[in-house]
Coordinates of C-alpha atoms in Angstrom, one line a residue:
M707 CA 3.5 -32.9 -69.0
N708 CA 3.7 -33.2 -65.2
V709 CA 7.2 -34.5 -65.5
N710 CA 8.3 -31.5 -67.5
L711 CA 6.6 -29.2 -65.0
E712 CA 8.3 -30.8 -62.1
R713 CA 11.7 -30.6 -63.8
E714 CA 11.2 -26.9 -64.5
Q715 CA 10.2 -26.3 -60.9
F716 CA 13.2 -28.3 -59.7
E717 CA 15.6 -26.2 -61.9
A718 CA 14.0 -23.0 -60.7
M719 CA 14.4 -24.1 -57.1
K720 CA 18.1 -24.9 -57.7
A721 CA 18.7 -21.5 -59.3
R722 CA 17.1 -19.8 -56.3
I723 CA 19.3 -21.8 -53.9
R724 CA 22.4 -21.1 -55.9
E725 CA 21.6 -17.4 -56.0
E726 CA 21.0 -17.2 -52.3
A727 CA 24.2 -19.1 -51.6
L728 CA 26.2 -16.7 -53.7
R729 CA 24.4 -13.7 -52.1
T730 CA 25.2 -14.8 -48.5
K731 CA 28.3 -17.1 -48.8
G732 CA 29.9 -16.2 -52.2
P733 CA 33.3 -14.6 -52.5
L734 CA 31.9 -11.0 -52.7
A735 CA 29.7 -11.6 -49.6
M736 CA 32.6 -13.0 -47.6
A737 CA 34.9 -10.1 -48.6
L738 CA 32.3 -7.5 -47.6
K739 CA 30.8 -9.3 -44.6
D740 CA 32.3 -6.8 -42.0
I741 CA 31.0 -3.7 -43.8
K742 CA 27.7 -2.5 -42.4
H743 CA 26.4 -0.2 -45.2
K744 CA 27.1 -0.3 -48.9
I745 CA 26.1 2.7 -51.0
A746 CA 26.7 3.3 -54.7
I747 CA 27.1 6.8 -56.0
L748 CA 25.3 7.2 -59.4
S749 CA 25.0 9.8 -62.1
G750 CA 23.4 9.9 -65.5
K751 CA 26.2 11.7 -67.2
G752 CA 29.8 12.7 -66.7
G753 CA 30.9 16.1 -65.5
V754 CA 28.6 16.4 -62.5
G755 CA 31.3 16.1 -59.9
K756 CA 30.3 12.6 -58.7
T757 CA 33.8 11.7 -57.6
V758 CA 34.2 15.0 -55.7
V759 CA 30.9 14.3 -53.9
T760 CA 32.0 10.7 -53.1
V761 CA 35.3 11.7 -51.7
N762 CA 33.9 14.6 -49.6
L763 CA 30.9 12.6 -48.4
A764 CA 33.4 9.9 -47.2
S765 CA 35.3 12.7 -45.4
A766 CA 32.1 14.0 -43.8
L767 CA 31.2 10.5 -42.6
K768 CA 34.8 10.1 -41.3
R769 CA 34.6 13.3 -39.4
R770 CA 31.4 12.0 -37.8
G771 CA 33.4 9.0 -36.4
Y772 CA 32.5 6.4 -39.0
E773 CA 35.0 4.0 -40.7
V774 CA 34.8 4.5 -44.4
C775 CA 36.0 2.6 -47.5
I776 CA 35.7 3.8 -51.2
F777 CA 35.7 1.4 -54.2
D778 CA 36.5 3.3 -57.4
A779 CA 34.5 1.4 -60.0
D780 CA 35.2 3.9 -62.8
L781 CA 37.7 1.7 -64.6
H782 CA 38.4 4.0 -67.5
G783 CA 38.7 7.2 -65.5
P784 CA 39.7 6.3 -61.9
A785 CA 40.2 9.5 -59.9
V786 CA 39.5 8.7 -56.3
P787 CA 43.1 8.0 -55.3
R788 CA 44.4 11.3 -56.7
A789 CA 41.6 13.2 -55.0
L790 CA 42.7 11.8 -51.7
G791 CA 46.5 12.2 -52.3
L792 CA 47.1 8.4 -52.8
L793 CA 49.7 7.9 -55.5
G794 CA 51.2 4.6 -54.4
R795 CA 50.3 1.0 -55.2
M796 CA 48.2 -1.5 -53.3
D797 CA 50.1 -4.3 -51.6
V798 CA 49.6 -7.9 -52.7
V799 CA 49.6 -10.2 -49.6
S800 CA 48.9 -13.7 -48.6
E801 CA 47.7 -15.3 -45.4
H802 CA 49.5 -18.5 -46.1
D803 CA 53.2 -19.5 -45.9
H804 CA 53.1 -21.1 -49.4
P805 CA 50.6 -19.1 -51.3
G806 CA 49.0 -20.2 -54.5
H807 CA 47.4 -18.0 -57.1
H808 CA 44.0 -17.9 -55.4
D809 CA 45.6 -17.0 -52.0
L810 CA 46.8 -13.6 -53.0
R811 CA 44.8 -10.6 -51.7
L812 CA 45.0 -6.8 -51.9
N813 CA 45.3 -4.4 -49.1
P814 CA 43.5 -1.0 -49.7
L815 CA 45.5 2.2 -49.7
T816 CA 44.6 4.4 -46.7
S817 CA 44.4 8.2 -46.9
S818 CA 46.0 10.5 -44.3
R819 CA 42.5 10.8 -42.7
G820 CA 42.0 7.0 -42.5
I821 CA 39.8 6.4 -45.5
K822 CA 40.5 3.1 -47.3
V823 CA 40.5 3.2 -51.1
V824 CA 40.6 0.5 -53.8
S825 CA 41.0 1.5 -57.4
V826 CA 42.6 0.1 -60.6
A827 CA 44.5 3.4 -60.7
S828 CA 46.5 2.0 -57.7
M829 CA 47.4 -1.2 -59.7
W830 CA 48.2 0.1 -63.2
A831 CA 51.7 0.6 -64.6
S832 CA 51.4 4.3 -65.2
Q833 CA 48.8 7.2 -65.2
E834 CA 49.3 7.6 -69.0
Q835 CA 48.5 3.9 -69.9
P836 CA 44.9 3.6 -71.0
I837 CA 42.6 0.8 -69.7
M838 CA 41.0 -0.7 -72.8
W839 CA 39.0 -3.6 -71.4
K840 CA 35.7 -4.6 -73.0
G841 CA 32.4 -5.4 -71.3
A842 CA 32.9 -9.0 -70.1
H843 CA 36.4 -8.2 -68.9
K844 CA 35.2 -5.2 -67.0
M845 CA 32.4 -7.1 -65.3
R846 CA 34.8 -9.9 -64.2
A847 CA 37.4 -7.4 -63.1
I848 CA 35.0 -5.5 -60.8
R849 CA 33.7 -8.7 -59.2
Q850 CA 37.2 -10.2 -58.8
L851 CA 38.7 -6.9 -57.4
I852 CA 36.0 -6.5 -54.8
A853 CA 36.3 -10.2 -53.7
S854 CA 40.1 -10.0 -53.5
V855 CA 40.4 -7.1 -51.1
N856 CA 41.1 -7.2 -47.4
W857 CA 38.4 -4.7 -46.6
G858 CA 38.3 -5.3 -42.9
K859 CA 35.6 -3.8 -40.6
A860 CA 33.9 -0.6 -41.7
D861 CA 30.7 1.3 -41.3
F862 CA 30.4 2.4 -44.9
L863 CA 31.5 1.3 -48.4
L864 CA 31.0 4.0 -51.0
V865 CA 31.2 2.9 -54.6
D866 CA 32.1 5.6 -57.1
L867 CA 30.4 4.5 -60.3
P868 CA 31.2 5.6 -63.8
P869 CA 28.5 7.8 -65.4
G870 CA 25.6 6.2 -67.2
T871 CA 24.1 2.8 -66.9
G872 CA 26.7 0.6 -68.6
D873 CA 28.4 -2.7 -67.7
E874 CA 30.2 -1.5 -64.6
V875 CA 27.1 0.2 -63.1
Q876 CA 24.9 -2.9 -63.7
T877 CA 27.6 -5.2 -62.4
V878 CA 27.7 -3.3 -59.1
M879 CA 24.0 -3.1 -58.8
R880 CA 23.6 -6.8 -59.3
S881 CA 26.7 -8.1 -57.6
I882 CA 27.2 -6.3 -54.3
P883 CA 25.3 -8.3 -51.7
E884 CA 23.0 -6.3 -49.4
L885 CA 23.5 -3.1 -51.3
D886 CA 21.7 -0.5 -49.2
G887 CA 21.0 1.6 -52.2
M888 CA 22.0 4.4 -54.6
L889 CA 22.8 8.0 -54.0
V890 CA 22.2 10.0 -57.2
V891 CA 24.2 13.1 -58.1
T892 CA 23.0 15.6 -60.7
T893 CA 23.6 19.3 -61.5
P894 CA 21.1 22.2 -62.1
Q895 CA 21.1 22.0 -65.9
G896 CA 18.0 20.6 -67.5
V897 CA 20.0 18.2 -69.7
S898 CA 21.7 16.7 -66.6
A899 CA 18.4 16.1 -64.9
M900 CA 17.0 14.5 -68.1
V901 CA 19.9 12.0 -68.4
C902 CA 19.9 11.5 -64.6
S903 CA 16.3 10.4 -64.7
R904 CA 17.3 7.5 -67.0
A905 CA 19.8 6.3 -64.4
I906 CA 17.2 6.5 -61.7
S907 CA 14.8 4.5 -63.8
A908 CA 17.5 1.9 -64.4
A909 CA 18.0 1.5 -60.6
K910 CA 14.2 1.2 -60.1
E911 CA 14.0 -1.5 -62.8
L912 CA 16.7 -3.5 -61.0
D913 CA 14.8 -3.0 -57.7
I914 CA 17.7 -1.1 -56.1
P915 CA 16.6 1.3 -53.3
L916 CA 17.2 5.0 -54.0
L917 CA 18.5 6.7 -50.9
G918 CA 18.3 10.2 -52.2
L919 CA 19.4 12.8 -54.7
V920 CA 21.9 15.7 -54.4
E921 CA 22.4 18.6 -56.7
N922 CA 26.0 19.5 -57.1
M923 CA 27.3 22.9 -58.3
S924 CA 24.0 24.4 -57.4
S925 CA 25.1 28.0 -56.6
L926 CA 28.0 30.3 -56.3
K927 CA 28.5 33.1 -53.8
C928 CA 30.0 36.3 -55.2
S929 CA 33.2 37.1 -53.4
A930 CA 32.7 40.9 -53.9
C931 CA 29.0 41.5 -52.9
G932 CA 28.1 38.2 -51.3
E933 CA 25.1 37.6 -53.6
K934 CA 24.2 34.0 -54.4
M935 CA 24.3 33.3 -58.2
Y936 CA 23.0 30.3 -60.1
P937 CA 25.3 29.9 -63.1
F938 CA 23.9 26.5 -64.2
G939 CA 20.2 27.1 -63.5
K940 CA 18.1 26.6 -60.3
G941 CA 16.0 23.9 -58.8
E942 CA 16.2 21.2 -61.4
G943 CA 17.6 18.7 -58.9
E944 CA 14.8 19.2 -56.3
K945 CA 12.3 19.1 -59.1
L946 CA 13.7 15.8 -60.4
A947 CA 13.6 14.3 -56.9
R948 CA 9.9 15.2 -56.6
L949 CA 9.2 13.8 -60.0
M950 CA 10.9 10.5 -59.4
N951 CA 9.6 10.3 -55.8
I952 CA 13.0 10.0 -54.1
P953 CA 14.4 12.1 -51.1
F954 CA 16.1 15.3 -52.0
L955 CA 19.1 15.5 -49.6
G956 CA 20.6 18.9 -50.5
D957 CA 22.1 21.3 -53.0
I958 CA 25.9 21.6 -52.9
P959 CA 27.3 25.0 -53.7
I960 CA 30.4 25.7 -55.9
E961 CA 33.6 26.4 -54.0
L962 CA 36.4 28.1 -56.0
D963 CA 39.1 26.2 -54.1
M964 CA 37.7 22.8 -55.2
G965 CA 40.0 22.3 -58.2
Q966 CA 43.1 23.0 -56.1
C967 CA 41.9 20.7 -53.4
V968 CA 41.5 17.8 -55.8
D969 CA 44.9 18.4 -57.3
D970 CA 46.4 18.6 -53.8
G971 CA 44.6 15.4 -52.7
V972 CA 42.9 17.1 -49.8
P973 CA 39.0 16.9 -49.6
L974 CA 37.5 20.4 -49.2
V975 CA 35.5 19.1 -46.2
D976 CA 38.8 18.7 -44.4
K977 CA 40.5 21.8 -45.8
K978 CA 37.6 24.2 -45.2
P979 CA 35.4 22.6 -42.6
D980 CA 33.4 25.8 -41.9
S981 CA 32.6 26.4 -45.6
A982 CA 29.1 26.2 -47.0
F983 CA 30.2 23.3 -49.0
A984 CA 31.4 21.4 -46.0
R985 CA 28.3 22.2 -44.0
T986 CA 26.1 20.9 -46.8
L987 CA 28.0 17.6 -47.1
D988 CA 27.8 17.2 -43.3
D989 CA 24.0 17.7 -43.5
I990 CA 23.8 15.2 -46.4
A991 CA 25.8 12.7 -44.3
S992 CA 23.5 13.2 -41.4
K993 CA 20.3 12.7 -43.5
L994 CA 21.9 9.6 -45.1
T995 CA 22.9 7.9 -41.8
A996 CA 19.5 8.8 -40.3
S997 CA 17.6 7.1 -43.2
L998 CA 19.8 4.0 -42.9
K999 CA 19.1 3.7 -39.2
K1000 CA 15.4 3.5 -40.0
K1001 CA 15.8 0.6 -42.4

């Protein structure tokens, strides 16, 4: 009986040592060792503008003088490169004169404003070709992709997650070492808040810090009379933040130029820095950086 107990304790100790070694010295940890803060952008459902928030938050942080990287973890619908005007391919390089298969690494694409981006969209043969990987392939691809990139030094890595709490989301939550936490994006509709609450609960179950919640598409200013309208409802994001006991970082208004900005590959924060949208994103960036400094 004692022998079996000692064996179980020994195996548990080995597992803890192995997990700690991977967390601090594994391939992902070594690839990301020069990035100070790592934040995943989460939503419960699609259509909430999570990629738009990610790209414009990155631009707001960049305008504040920070070095920023984005990892586009939405394997089936990668849109970050297009939203930043990056239509080329990532370079495959080696640091050795006679490289082997495991020596090859990827250089991120860099936007005109200096934001580094890694996405499968920058590796695939064409925009029309679908990515039809299954669960295990997606999990391996995410880990291998992160570990194979020359990220360099940066202040922030923003991870644009796919909607929901599927394989890719869980892989990022479990695999990225020293993940600072999750930023949650929702919209004013009650159904969005309901689904988003499940994603928040998933992060809590995995013991991932929740840095805050933002409500996108919160209001629209009438161009004729200047009155503020609420086409999708009002206050659900702030109500959800209170209910789930996480910080509410702000409500982001609708800008009619947003669609054109995404198609042009220019973040609205850069195109219209004096807009209500840009000011809100700057305020969110300020609150986020302040909270990280307290950690």
